[in-house]
mmCIF file of C-alpha atoms in Angstrom:
data_model
loop_
_atom_site.group_PDB
_atom_site.id
_atom_site.type_symbol
_atom_site.label_atom_id
_atom_site.label_comp_id
_atom_site.label_asym_id
_atom_site.label_seq_id
_atom_site.Cartn_x
_atom_site.Cartn_y
_atom_site.Cartn_z
ATOM 1 C CA MET A 1 6.546 -4.255 16.371
ATOM 2 C CA ILE A 2 4.963 -6.822 13.335
ATOM 3 C CA GLN A 3 1.798 -7.573 13.006
ATOM 4 C CA VAL A 4 0.161 -10.687 11.071
ATOM 5 C CA ILE A 5 -2.659 -10.172 8.588
ATOM 6 C CA PRO A 6 -4.182 -13.421 6.378
ATOM 7 C CA PHE A 7 -4.417 -12.689 3.092
ATOM 8 C CA SER A 8 -6.041 -15.546 0.848
ATOM 9 C CA GLY A 9 -4.418 -18.413 2.574
ATOM 10 C CA ILE A 10 -1.004 -15.894 3.270
ATOM 11 C CA ASN A 11 0.343 -13.888 6.236
ATOM 12 C CA VAL A 12 1.346 -10.726 5.403
ATOM 13 C CA LYS A 13 4.046 -8.986 7.999
ATOM 14 C CA VAL A 14 3.005 -5.683 8.501
ATOM 15 C CA ASN A 15 5.849 -3.417 9.891
ATOM 16 C CA LYS A 16 4.416 -1.097 12.360
ATOM 17 C CA ASP A 17 7.968 0.338 13.528
ATOM 18 C CA GLY A 18 7.147 3.629 14.633
ATOM 19 C CA ASP A 19 10.317 5.380 12.982
ATOM 20 C CA ASN A 20 9.190 3.680 9.454
ATOM 21 C CA GLU A 21 5.671 4.160 9.209
ATOM 22 C CA ILE A 22 4.072 5.007 6.443
ATOM 23 C CA ASN A 23 0.944 7.200 6.406
ATOM 24 C CA ILE A 24 -1.854 6.137 3.592
ATOM 25 C CA TYR A 25 -5.084 8.118 3.100
ATOM 26 C CA PRO A 26 -8.290 8.515 3.029
ATOM 27 C CA ASN A 27 -8.652 4.421 3.668
ATOM 28 C CA PRO A 28 -11.444 3.092 3.125
ATOM 29 C CA SER A 29 -11.245 5.664 0.281
ATOM 30 C CA GLY A 30 -14.761 6.584 -1.335
ATOM 31 C CA ASP A 31 -12.788 7.426 -5.346
ATOM 32 C CA GLY A 32 -10.205 5.417 -5.333
ATOM 33 C CA HIS A 33 -7.748 8.144 -4.703
ATOM 34 C CA PHE A 34 -5.026 7.351 -1.760
ATOM 35 C CA ASN A 35 -2.596 9.817 -0.934
ATOM 36 C CA ILE A 36 1.052 8.053 0.782
ATOM 37 C CA ILE A 37 2.718 9.885 3.298
ATOM 38 C CA ALA A 38 6.316 8.450 4.172
ATOM 39 C CA PRO A 39 7.872 11.469 6.859
ATOM 40 C CA SER A 40 11.207 9.187 7.256
ATOM 41 C CA LEU A 41 11.912 7.710 3.985
ATOM 42 C CA LYS A 42 12.846 9.039 0.233
ATOM 43 C CA LEU A 43 9.389 8.034 -1.925
ATOM 44 C CA THR A 44 11.478 9.852 -4.811
ATOM 45 C CA LYS A 45 13.275 6.362 -5.610
ATOM 46 C CA ALA A 46 10.533 4.217 -4.479
ATOM 47 C CA LYS A 47 8.359 1.709 -6.220
ATOM 48 C CA ILE A 48 4.752 0.350 -5.153
ATOM 49 C CA GLU A 49 2.550 -2.815 -5.843
ATOM 50 C CA VAL A 50 -0.751 -3.700 -5.397
ATOM 51 C CA TYR A 51 -2.684 -6.907 -5.155
ATOM 52 C CA ASN A 52 -5.963 -7.771 -4.792
ATOM 53 C CA ALA A 53 -7.895 -10.173 -2.762
ATOM 54 C CA ILE A 54 -6.599 -13.463 -4.306
ATOM 55 C CA GLY A 55 -2.816 -11.981 -4.635
ATOM 56 C CA GLU A 56 -2.856 -11.141 -8.493
ATOM 57 C CA GLN A 57 -0.767 -7.636 -8.586
ATOM 58 C CA ILE A 58 -3.535 -5.360 -10.357
ATOM 59 C CA PHE A 59 -1.291 -2.120 -10.300
ATOM 60 C CA THR A 60 2.470 -0.691 -10.167
ATOM 61 C CA ALA A 61 4.017 2.672 -10.017
ATOM 62 C CA SER A 62 7.555 4.216 -9.212
ATOM 63 C CA ASN A 63 7.423 7.163 -7.210
ATOM 64 C CA PRO A 64 4.097 6.690 -5.533
ATOM 65 C CA HIS A 65 2.506 10.562 -3.530
ATOM 66 C CA GLN A 66 -0.218 9.345 -4.908
ATOM 67 C CA LEU A 67 -2.192 5.945 -5.924
ATOM 68 C CA ASP A 68 -5.093 6.537 -8.166
ATOM 69 C CA LEU A 69 -7.517 2.915 -7.939
ATOM 70 C CA SER A 70 -10.409 4.145 -9.258
ATOM 71 C CA ARG A 71 -10.862 1.731 -12.182
ATOM 72 C CA TYR A 72 -10.776 -1.151 -10.145
ATOM 73 C CA PRO A 73 -13.972 -2.432 -8.286
ATOM 74 C CA ASP A 74 -14.876 -2.111 -4.632
ATOM 75 C CA GLY A 75 -12.830 -4.132 -2.141
ATOM 76 C CA ILE A 76 -10.095 -4.552 -0.415
ATOM 77 C CA TYR A 77 -6.691 -4.923 -1.665
ATOM 78 C CA ILE A 78 -2.762 -4.975 -0.170
ATOM 79 C CA LEU A 79 -0.549 -2.170 -0.928
ATOM 80 C CA LYS A 80 3.598 -2.508 -0.672
ATOM 81 C CA LEU A 81 5.700 0.102 -0.601
ATOM 82 C CA ILE A 82 9.426 -1.053 -1.464
ATOM 83 C CA ALA A 83 11.722 2.000 -0.597
ATOM 84 C CA GLU A 84 15.050 2.885 0.430
ATOM 85 C CA GLU A 85 15.864 -1.257 0.736
ATOM 86 C CA LYS A 86 12.430 -1.825 3.040
ATOM 87 C CA ASN A 87 9.239 -3.309 2.412
ATOM 88 C CA PHE A 88 6.159 -1.490 3.934
ATOM 89 C CA ILE A 89 2.672 -3.390 3.740
ATOM 90 C CA SER A 90 -0.653 -2.197 4.210
ATOM 91 C CA LYS A 91 -4.192 -3.044 4.185
ATOM 92 C CA ILE A 92 -6.140 -0.470 1.566
ATOM 93 C CA VAL A 93 -10.418 -0.452 0.968
ATOM 94 C CA VAL A 94 -12.074 0.692 -1.997
ATOM 95 C CA GLN A 95 -15.398 1.509 -0.717
ATOM 96 C CA LYS A 96 -17.283 4.210 -3.493
#
């Protein structure tokens, strides 16, 4: 199932396929730290990108299992996980 989320005038499609679901927790995060679990994917070769509310890329990392956004202000962010030639997009919230 594909869910469309409006994001800064752009429609973001979120893959909700049960076989390829990613779990990001806690969400919202009280301190800006997130854990990323993707049981059906190999995250060792994955890339993560985080975008702010106006669509600017603010963070990128390889081998993502944990995400630290503690230095960024409270708000809603878009996380993009690229793994095994697949893209997964999720909304994450920092609320300190």
